[in-house]
Coordinates of C-alpha atoms in Angstrom, one line a residue:
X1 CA 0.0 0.0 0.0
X2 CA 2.7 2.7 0.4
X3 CA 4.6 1.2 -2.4
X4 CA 0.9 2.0 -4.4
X5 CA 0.6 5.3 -2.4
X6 CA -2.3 5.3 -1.4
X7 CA -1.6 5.6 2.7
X8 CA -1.0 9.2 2.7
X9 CA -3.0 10.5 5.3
X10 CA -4.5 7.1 6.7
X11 CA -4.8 5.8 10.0
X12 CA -3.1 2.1 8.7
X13 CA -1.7 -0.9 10.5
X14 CA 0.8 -3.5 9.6
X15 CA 3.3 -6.0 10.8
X16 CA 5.6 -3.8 12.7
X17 CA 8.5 -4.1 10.5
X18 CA 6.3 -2.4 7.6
X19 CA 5.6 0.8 10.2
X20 CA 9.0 3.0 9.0
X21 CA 7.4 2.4 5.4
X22 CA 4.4 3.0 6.0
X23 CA 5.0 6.4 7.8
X24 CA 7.5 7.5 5.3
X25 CA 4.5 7.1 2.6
X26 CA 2.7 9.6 4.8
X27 CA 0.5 6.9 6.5
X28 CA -0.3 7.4 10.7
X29 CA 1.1 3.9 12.5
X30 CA -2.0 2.4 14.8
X31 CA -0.5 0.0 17.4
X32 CA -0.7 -3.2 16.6
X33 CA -2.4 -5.2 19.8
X34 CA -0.2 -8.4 21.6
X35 CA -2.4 -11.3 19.7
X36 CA -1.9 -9.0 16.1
X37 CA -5.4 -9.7 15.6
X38 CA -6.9 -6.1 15.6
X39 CA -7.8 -4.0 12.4
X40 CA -8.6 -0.7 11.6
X41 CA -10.5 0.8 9.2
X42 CA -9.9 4.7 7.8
X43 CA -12.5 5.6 4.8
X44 CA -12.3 2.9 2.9
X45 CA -9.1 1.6 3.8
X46 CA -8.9 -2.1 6.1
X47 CA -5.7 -2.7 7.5
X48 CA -4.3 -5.9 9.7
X49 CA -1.1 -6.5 10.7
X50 CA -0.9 -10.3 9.9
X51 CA -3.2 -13.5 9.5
X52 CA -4.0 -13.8 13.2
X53 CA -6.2 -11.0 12.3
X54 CA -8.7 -12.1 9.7
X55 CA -11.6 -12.7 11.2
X56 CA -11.4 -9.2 12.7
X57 CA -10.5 -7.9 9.2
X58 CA -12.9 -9.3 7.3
X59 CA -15.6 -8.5 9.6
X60 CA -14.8 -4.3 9.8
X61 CA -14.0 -5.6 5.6
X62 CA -17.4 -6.6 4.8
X63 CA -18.8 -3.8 7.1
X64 CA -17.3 -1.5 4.8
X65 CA -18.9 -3.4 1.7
X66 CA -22.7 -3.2 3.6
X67 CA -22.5 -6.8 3.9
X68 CA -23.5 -8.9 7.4
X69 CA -22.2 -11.9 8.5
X70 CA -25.1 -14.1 10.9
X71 CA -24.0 -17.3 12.6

């Protein structure tokens, strides 16, 4: 994503050797939690720092797309 530069001015998380990258793209580091299973989402933008975090990605992912997931 900051190779594509598109994180200029987003709220973004990663895998905390990607932070210097993404900040230097003009991206805002969110911390990334001690599981790395958070996500965040800035306009239409979902970020996860690694695959621990894919059920909470695709969740706020989906969200963004209007979509529900039901049991």
């Amino acid at each position: 994503l900051a190779a594509a530069d598109v994180v200029q001015g987003k709220t973004c998380t990663a895998y905390p050797a990607v932070r210097p990258d993404l900040e230097a793209a003009g991206g805002t580091w969110s911390d990334v939690n001690e599981t790395f299973t958070n996500a965040v989402v800035d306009g239409n933008l979902c970020t996860a720092p690694a695959w621990p975090a894919h059920p909470e990605w695709m969740k706020k992912f989906l969200g963004l797309l209007g979509s529900t997931v039901e049991p």
